[in-house]
């Protein structure tokens, strides 16, 4: 086994889990899980610890704000309170407004169903990314997070290894060519591999420990 293969094996063994799974989102190509992923992508894209974003996604779900109709109908203070329970206090006022506005846009334009947005993109990943960025609070980073996580169910996006995932590969001394990286991952779910690379990109300790274990 080559060293890059050992590095990938160690990375996946320790960090092979999507952010959606960690947030309790059983991702499927159905409206509610896709919406919860959109919210999670919004939260993760802010300058805040990933653990706080994940806890906040769970808090919003526990508050019943798990679909665009409930999110839009909730009072702004209800959204602020749920964000606060997750520890998402730095951006709570702005984020509460953005979540409400995004839910209204999704309901009005795509009937609350992100699969309709997917159909509108007609298989074009660049169009998917552009349409996702129309949601308040979803910028380039948020769109990348969504597509990295959704690529397991939105197959046209796979393999989706954006600049942040490739930064993780660089830290691990892995090839930065997406095709070569995909070969190293073998049959691994591309969303799982992308999430593991993302963790190496945002946490130097993940990269350091992975390289140490790989020898």
PDB file of C-alpha atoms in Angstrom:
ATOM      1  CA  UNK A   1       0.000   0.000   0.000  1.00  0.00           C
ATOM      2  CA  UNK A   2       1.403   3.395  -0.995  1.00  0.00           C
ATOM      3  CA  UNK A   3       1.756   6.190   1.537  1.00  0.00           C
ATOM      4  CA  UNK A   4      -1.084   8.271  -0.036  1.00  0.00           C
ATOM      5  CA  UNK A   5      -3.324   5.208   0.266  1.00  0.00           C
ATOM      6  CA  UNK A   6      -2.368   4.807   3.926  1.00  0.00           C
ATOM      7  CA  UNK A   7      -3.064   8.490   4.567  1.00  0.00           C
ATOM      8  CA  UNK A   8      -6.529   8.212   3.001  1.00  0.00           C
ATOM      9  CA  UNK A   9      -7.253   5.035   4.978  1.00  0.00           C
ATOM     10  CA  UNK A  10      -6.270   6.684   8.271  1.00  0.00           C
ATOM     11  CA  UNK A  11      -8.183   9.867   7.452  1.00  0.00           C
ATOM     12  CA  UNK A  12     -11.372   8.003   6.627  1.00  0.00           C
ATOM     13  CA  UNK A  13     -11.009   5.683   9.588  1.00  0.00           C
ATOM     14  CA  UNK A  14     -10.911   8.586  12.032  1.00  0.00           C
ATOM     15  CA  UNK A  15     -12.912  11.271  10.238  1.00  0.00           C
ATOM     16  CA  UNK A  16     -15.031   9.508   7.621  1.00  0.00           C
ATOM     17  CA  UNK A  17     -18.369  11.038   8.513  1.00  0.00           C
ATOM     18  CA  UNK A  18     -20.362  13.735   6.778  1.00  0.00           C
ATOM     19  CA  UNK A  19     -21.312  16.898   8.611  1.00  0.00           C
ATOM     20  CA  UNK A  20     -24.961  16.126   7.844  1.00  0.00           C
ATOM     21  CA  UNK A  21     -24.667  12.789   9.621  1.00  0.00           C
ATOM     22  CA  UNK A  22     -22.995  14.451  12.592  1.00  0.00           C
ATOM     23  CA  UNK A  23     -25.858  16.960  12.772  1.00  0.00           C
ATOM     24  CA  UNK A  24     -28.417  14.137  12.794  1.00  0.00           C
ATOM     25  CA  UNK A  25     -29.569  14.689   9.215  1.00  0.00           C
ATOM     26  CA  UNK A  26     -30.280  11.344   7.574  1.00  0.00           C
ATOM     27  CA  UNK A  27     -29.624  12.706   4.112  1.00  0.00           C
ATOM     28  CA  UNK A  28     -31.932  11.488   1.357  1.00  0.00           C
ATOM     29  CA  UNK A  29     -33.183  13.062  -1.855  1.00  0.00           C
ATOM     30  CA  UNK A  30     -36.400  14.160  -0.175  1.00  0.00           C
ATOM     31  CA  UNK A  31     -37.557  17.660   0.815  1.00  0.00           C
ATOM     32  CA  UNK A  32     -37.006  17.760   4.570  1.00  0.00           C
ATOM     33  CA  UNK A  33     -33.447  16.325   4.748  1.00  0.00           C
ATOM     34  CA  UNK A  34     -32.352  18.522   1.832  1.00  0.00           C
ATOM     35  CA  UNK A  35     -33.784  21.578   3.573  1.00  0.00           C
ATOM     36  CA  UNK A  36     -32.036  20.687   6.817  1.00  0.00           C
ATOM     37  CA  UNK A  37     -28.799  20.391   4.844  1.00  0.00           C
ATOM     38  CA  UNK A  38     -29.380  23.856   3.377  1.00  0.00           C
ATOM     39  CA  UNK A  39     -29.759  25.279   6.895  1.00  0.00           C
ATOM     40  CA  UNK A  40     -26.689  23.390   8.086  1.00  0.00           C
ATOM     41  CA  UNK A  41     -24.674  24.745   5.136  1.00  0.00           C
ATOM     42  CA  UNK A  42     -25.766  28.252   6.063  1.00  0.00           C
ATOM     43  CA  UNK A  43     -24.631  27.781   9.658  1.00  0.00           C
ATOM     44  CA  UNK A  44     -21.313  26.118   8.796  1.00  0.00           C
ATOM     45  CA  UNK A  45     -20.356  28.839   6.335  1.00  0.00           C
ATOM     46  CA  UNK A  46     -20.132  31.530   9.030  1.00  0.00           C
ATOM     47  CA  UNK A  47     -16.922  32.347  10.900  1.00  0.00           C
ATOM     48  CA  UNK A  48     -17.862  30.203  13.858  1.00  0.00           C
ATOM     49  CA  UNK A  49     -16.714  26.853  15.227  1.00  0.00           C
ATOM     50  CA  UNK A  50     -18.052  23.851  13.358  1.00  0.00           C
ATOM     51  CA  UNK A  51     -19.160  22.227  16.618  1.00  0.00           C
ATOM     52  CA  UNK A  52     -21.358  25.254  17.362  1.00  0.00           C
ATOM     53  CA  UNK A  53     -22.901  25.154  13.885  1.00  0.00           C
ATOM     54  CA  UNK A  54     -23.691  21.450  14.287  1.00  0.00           C
ATOM     55  CA  UNK A  55     -25.208  21.974  17.744  1.00  0.00           C
ATOM     56  CA  UNK A  56     -27.293  24.839  16.394  1.00  0.00           C
ATOM     57  CA  UNK A  57     -28.602  22.760  13.502  1.00  0.00           C
ATOM     58  CA  UNK A  58     -29.754  20.175  16.035  1.00  0.00           C
ATOM     59  CA  UNK A  59     -31.320  22.907  18.212  1.00  0.00           C
ATOM     60  CA  UNK A  60     -33.328  24.271  15.264  1.00  0.00           C
ATOM     61  CA  UNK A  61     -34.589  20.772  14.517  1.00  0.00           C
ATOM     62  CA  UNK A  62     -35.549  20.197  18.152  1.00  0.00           C
ATOM     63  CA  UNK A  63     -37.431  23.508  18.082  1.00  0.00           C
ATOM     64  CA  UNK A  64     -39.533  22.129  15.214  1.00  0.00           C
ATOM     65  CA  UNK A  65     -37.925  24.386  12.577  1.00  0.00           C
ATOM     66  CA  UNK A  66     -37.201  21.485  10.263  1.00  0.00           C
ATOM     67  CA  UNK A  67     -38.941  22.521   7.048  1.00  0.00           C
ATOM     68  CA  UNK A  68     -39.316  25.835   5.198  1.00  0.00           C
ATOM     69  CA  UNK A  69     -42.968  26.294   6.131  1.00  0.00           C
ATOM     70  CA  UNK A  70     -42.286  26.024   9.868  1.00  0.00           C
ATOM     71  CA  UNK A  71     -39.149  28.135   9.572  1.00  0.00           C
ATOM     72  CA  UNK A  72     -40.957  30.916   7.716  1.00  0.00           C
ATOM     73  CA  UNK A  73     -43.980  30.861  10.033  1.00  0.00           C
ATOM     74  CA  UNK A  74     -41.918  30.913  13.227  1.00  0.00           C
ATOM     75  CA  UNK A  75     -41.525  34.274  14.862  1.00  0.00           C
ATOM     76  CA  UNK A  76     -38.147  35.896  14.498  1.00  0.00           C
ATOM     77  CA  UNK A  77     -37.610  35.648  18.254  1.00  0.00           C
ATOM     78  CA  UNK A  78     -38.312  31.915  18.131  1.00  0.00           C
ATOM     79  CA  UNK A  79     -35.536  31.531  15.586  1.00  0.00           C
ATOM     80  CA  UNK A  80     -33.184  33.725  17.648  1.00  0.00           C
ATOM     81  CA  UNK A  81     -33.899  31.642  20.757  1.00  0.00           C
ATOM     82  CA  UNK A  82     -33.198  28.364  18.944  1.00  0.00           C
ATOM     83  CA  UNK A  83     -29.948  29.769  17.551  1.00  0.00           C
ATOM     84  CA  UNK A  84     -28.953  30.858  21.046  1.00  0.00           C
ATOM     85  CA  UNK A  85     -29.610  27.411  22.503  1.00  0.00           C
ATOM     86  CA  UNK A  86     -27.147  26.017  19.985  1.00  0.00           C
ATOM     87  CA  UNK A  87     -24.552  28.596  21.011  1.00  0.00           C
ATOM     88  CA  UNK A  88     -24.862  30.543  17.748  1.00  0.00           C
ATOM     89  CA  UNK A  89     -25.000  33.979  19.389  1.00  0.00           C
ATOM     90  CA  UNK A  90     -22.511  36.041  17.433  1.00  0.00           C
ATOM     91  CA  UNK A  91     -24.673  36.158  14.309  1.00  0.00           C
ATOM     92  CA  UNK A  92     -28.060  35.236  15.765  1.00  0.00           C
ATOM     93  CA  UNK A  93     -30.063  38.348  14.817  1.00  0.00           C
ATOM     94  CA  UNK A  94     -28.868  38.457  11.208  1.00  0.00           C
ATOM     95  CA  UNK A  95     -29.044  34.684  10.794  1.00  0.00           C
ATOM     96  CA  UNK A  96     -32.579  34.521  12.176  1.00  0.00           C
ATOM     97  CA  UNK A  97     -33.689  37.015   9.524  1.00  0.00           C
ATOM     98  CA  UNK A  98     -31.810  35.228   6.740  1.00  0.00           C
ATOM     99  CA  UNK A  99     -33.264  31.842   7.682  1.00  0.00           C
ATOM    100  CA  UNK A 100     -36.775  33.262   7.530  1.00  0.00           C
ATOM    101  CA  UNK A 101     -36.178  34.988   4.208  1.00  0.00           C
ATOM    102  CA  UNK A 102     -34.534  31.897   2.695  1.00  0.00           C
ATOM    103  CA  UNK A 103     -37.438  29.707   3.794  1.00  0.00           C
ATOM    104  CA  UNK A 104     -39.899  32.087   2.168  1.00  0.00           C
ATOM    105  CA  UNK A 105     -37.897  32.096  -1.068  1.00  0.00           C
ATOM    106  CA  UNK A 106     -37.745  28.306  -1.147  1.00  0.00           C
ATOM    107  CA  UNK A 107     -41.491  28.049  -0.529  1.00  0.00           C
ATOM    108  CA  UNK A 108     -42.494  30.680  -3.051  1.00  0.00           C
ATOM    109  CA  UNK A 109     -40.120  29.817  -5.894  1.00  0.00           C
ATOM    110  CA  UNK A 110     -39.644  26.056  -5.546  1.00  0.00           C
ATOM    111  CA  UNK A 111     -42.666  24.984  -3.514  1.00  0.00           C
ATOM    112  CA  UNK A 112     -40.496  24.194  -0.489  1.00  0.00           C
ATOM    113  CA  UNK A 113     -38.709  21.424  -2.400  1.00  0.00           C
ATOM    114  CA  UNK A 114     -35.021  21.725  -3.303  1.00  0.00           C
ATOM    115  CA  UNK A 115     -35.448  18.931  -5.839  1.00  0.00           C
ATOM    116  CA  UNK A 116     -37.251  21.483  -8.001  1.00  0.00           C
ATOM    117  CA  UNK A 117     -34.189  23.714  -7.813  1.00  0.00           C
ATOM    118  CA  UNK A 118     -32.158  20.694  -8.906  1.00  0.00           C
ATOM    119  CA  UNK A 119     -34.412  20.119 -11.888  1.00  0.00           C
ATOM    120  CA  UNK A 120     -34.147  23.785 -12.834  1.00  0.00           C
ATOM    121  CA  UNK A 121     -30.354  23.417 -12.918  1.00  0.00           C
ATOM    122  CA  UNK A 122     -30.779  20.602 -15.480  1.00  0.00           C
ATOM    123  CA  UNK A 123     -27.668  18.679 -14.494  1.00  0.00           C
ATOM    124  CA  UNK A 124     -25.323  21.682 -14.536  1.00  0.00           C
ATOM    125  CA  UNK A 125     -23.272  21.933 -11.347  1.00  0.00           C
ATOM    126  CA  UNK A 126     -22.403  25.573 -12.022  1.00  0.00           C
ATOM    127  CA  UNK A 127     -26.121  26.335 -12.218  1.00  0.00           C
ATOM    128  CA  UNK A 128     -26.811  24.435  -9.000  1.00  0.00           C
ATOM    129  CA  UNK A 129     -24.180  26.538  -7.298  1.00  0.00           C
ATOM    130  CA  UNK A 130     -25.606  29.759  -8.729  1.00  0.00           C
ATOM    131  CA  UNK A 131     -29.164  28.940  -7.664  1.00  0.00           C
ATOM    132  CA  UNK A 132     -28.092  27.961  -4.145  1.00  0.00           C
ATOM    133  CA  UNK A 133     -26.386  31.329  -3.785  1.00  0.00           C
ATOM    134  CA  UNK A 134     -29.723  33.065  -4.307  1.00  0.00           C
ATOM    135  CA  UNK A 135     -30.722  32.076  -0.768  1.00  0.00           C
ATOM    136  CA  UNK A 136     -29.971  34.787   1.795  1.00  0.00           C
ATOM    137  CA  UNK A 137     -26.981  33.702   3.853  1.00  0.00           C
ATOM    138  CA  UNK A 138     -25.723  31.190   1.284  1.00  0.00           C
ATOM    139  CA  UNK A 139     -22.589  32.558  -0.336  1.00  0.00           C
ATOM    140  CA  UNK A 140     -19.846  30.697  -2.221  1.00  0.00           C
ATOM    141  CA  UNK A 141     -18.755  28.816   0.908  1.00  0.00           C
ATOM    142  CA  UNK A 142     -22.300  27.782   1.796  1.00  0.00           C
ATOM    143  CA  UNK A 143     -22.997  26.555  -1.741  1.00  0.00           C
ATOM    144  CA  UNK A 144     -19.778  24.534  -1.682  1.00  0.00           C
ATOM    145  CA  UNK A 145     -20.683  22.961   1.662  1.00  0.00           C
ATOM    146  CA  UNK A 146     -24.134  22.013   0.398  1.00  0.00           C
ATOM    147  CA  UNK A 147     -22.806  20.409  -2.780  1.00  0.00           C
ATOM    148  CA  UNK A 148     -19.982  18.594  -0.964  1.00  0.00           C
ATOM    149  CA  UNK A 149     -22.544  17.032   1.360  1.00  0.00           C
ATOM    150  CA  UNK A 150     -25.307  16.475  -1.213  1.00  0.00           C
ATOM    151  CA  UNK A 151     -23.151  14.821  -3.864  1.00  0.00           C
ATOM    152  CA  UNK A 152     -24.007  11.381  -2.520  1.00  0.00           C
ATOM    153  CA  UNK A 153     -27.653  11.892  -3.479  1.00  0.00           C
ATOM    154  CA  UNK A 154     -27.238  14.519  -6.208  1.00  0.00           C
ATOM    155  CA  UNK A 155     -24.940  12.369  -8.315  1.00  0.00           C
ATOM    156  CA  UNK A 156     -24.344  14.994 -11.006  1.00  0.00           C
ATOM    157  CA  UNK A 157     -22.276  16.996  -8.494  1.00  0.00           C
ATOM    158  CA  UNK A 158     -19.879  14.121  -7.726  1.00  0.00           C
ATOM    159  CA  UNK A 159     -17.005  14.175  -7.248  1.00  0.00           C
ATOM    160  CA  UNK A 160     -17.292  17.632  -5.687  1.00  0.00           C
ATOM    161  CA  UNK A 161     -13.906  18.567  -4.283  1.00  0.00           C
ATOM    162  CA  UNK A 162     -13.803  22.328  -3.976  1.00  0.00           C
ATOM    163  CA  UNK A 163     -10.871  24.546  -2.998  1.00  0.00           C
ATOM    164  CA  UNK A 164     -11.352  23.878   0.733  1.00  0.00           C
ATOM    165  CA  UNK A 165     -11.309  20.095   0.284  1.00  0.00           C
ATOM    166  CA  UNK A 166      -8.218  20.405  -1.918  1.00  0.00           C
ATOM    167  CA  UNK A 167      -6.599  22.494   0.811  1.00  0.00           C
ATOM    168  CA  UNK A 168      -7.117  19.530   3.124  1.00  0.00           C
ATOM    169  CA  UNK A 169      -5.501  17.241   0.553  1.00  0.00           C
ATOM    170  CA  UNK A 170      -2.503  19.570   0.371  1.00  0.00           C
ATOM    171  CA  UNK A 171      -2.076  19.493   4.155  1.00  0.00           C
ATOM    172  CA  UNK A 172      -2.037  15.709   3.972  1.00  0.00           C
ATOM    173  CA  UNK A 173       0.551  15.653   1.183  1.00  0.00           C
ATOM    174  CA  UNK A 174      -2.026  14.094  -1.118  1.00  0.00           C
ATOM    175  CA  UNK A 175      -2.430  14.886  -4.819  1.00  0.00           C
ATOM    176  CA  UNK A 176      -4.425  18.038  -5.482  1.00  0.00           C
ATOM    177  CA  UNK A 177      -5.827  16.613  -8.705  1.00  0.00           C
ATOM    178  CA  UNK A 178      -9.515  15.705  -8.070  1.00  0.00           C
ATOM    179  CA  UNK A 179      -9.374  12.689 -10.378  1.00  0.00           C
ATOM    180  CA  UNK A 180      -6.343  11.216  -8.611  1.00  0.00           C
ATOM    181  CA  UNK A 181      -7.877  11.892  -5.217  1.00  0.00           C
ATOM    182  CA  UNK A 182     -11.069  10.135  -6.243  1.00  0.00           C
ATOM    183  CA  UNK A 183      -9.030   7.099  -7.285  1.00  0.00           C
ATOM    184  CA  UNK A 184      -7.361   7.018  -3.875  1.00  0.00           C
ATOM    185  CA  UNK A 185     -10.764   7.078  -2.163  1.00  0.00           C
ATOM    186  CA  UNK A 186     -11.922   4.010  -4.086  1.00  0.00           C
ATOM    187  CA  UNK A 187     -15.542   3.109  -3.377  1.00  0.00           C
ATOM    188  CA  UNK A 188     -15.866   5.561  -0.487  1.00  0.00           C
ATOM    189  CA  UNK A 189     -18.939   7.781  -0.625  1.00  0.00           C
ATOM    190  CA  UNK A 190     -17.605  10.998  -2.206  1.00  0.00           C
ATOM    191  CA  UNK A 191     -19.468  13.097   0.360  1.00  0.00           C
ATOM    192  CA  UNK A 192     -17.731  11.224   3.193  1.00  0.00           C
ATOM    193  CA  UNK A 193     -14.322  11.699   1.583  1.00  0.00           C
ATOM    194  CA  UNK A 194     -14.931  15.395   0.929  1.00  0.00           C
ATOM    195  CA  UNK A 195     -16.033  15.929   4.549  1.00  0.00           C
ATOM    196  CA  UNK A 196     -12.895  14.188   5.833  1.00  0.00           C
ATOM    197  CA  UNK A 197     -10.688  16.387   3.637  1.00  0.00           C
ATOM    198  CA  UNK A 198     -12.604  19.415   4.890  1.00  0.00           C
ATOM    199  CA  UNK A 199     -11.807  18.478   8.482  1.00  0.00           C
ATOM    200  CA  UNK A 200      -8.125  18.276   7.592  1.00  0.00           C
ATOM    201  CA  UNK A 201      -8.372  21.727   6.012  1.00  0.00           C
ATOM    202  CA  UNK A 202      -9.938  23.436   9.027  1.00  0.00           C
ATOM    203  CA  UNK A 203      -8.099  21.579  11.797  1.00  0.00           C
ATOM    204  CA  UNK A 204      -4.302  21.255  11.687  1.00  0.00           C
ATOM    205  CA  UNK A 205      -4.443  18.581  14.405  1.00  0.00           C
ATOM    206  CA  UNK A 206      -6.548  16.333  12.159  1.00  0.00           C
ATOM    207  CA  UNK A 207      -3.918  16.568   9.408  1.00  0.00           C
ATOM    208  CA  UNK A 208      -1.017  16.114  11.823  1.00  0.00           C
ATOM    209  CA  UNK A 209      -2.515  13.066  13.541  1.00  0.00           C
ATOM    210  CA  UNK A 210      -3.489  11.475  10.237  1.00  0.00           C
ATOM    211  CA  UNK A 211       0.035  11.814   8.869  1.00  0.00           C
ATOM    212  CA  UNK A 212       1.526  10.433  12.094  1.00  0.00           C
ATOM    213  CA  UNK A 213      -0.710   7.355  12.031  1.00  0.00           C
ATOM    214  CA  UNK A 214       0.014   6.744   8.343  1.00  0.00           C
ATOM    215  CA  UNK A 215       3.734   6.566   9.159  1.00  0.00           C
TER     216      UNK A 215
END
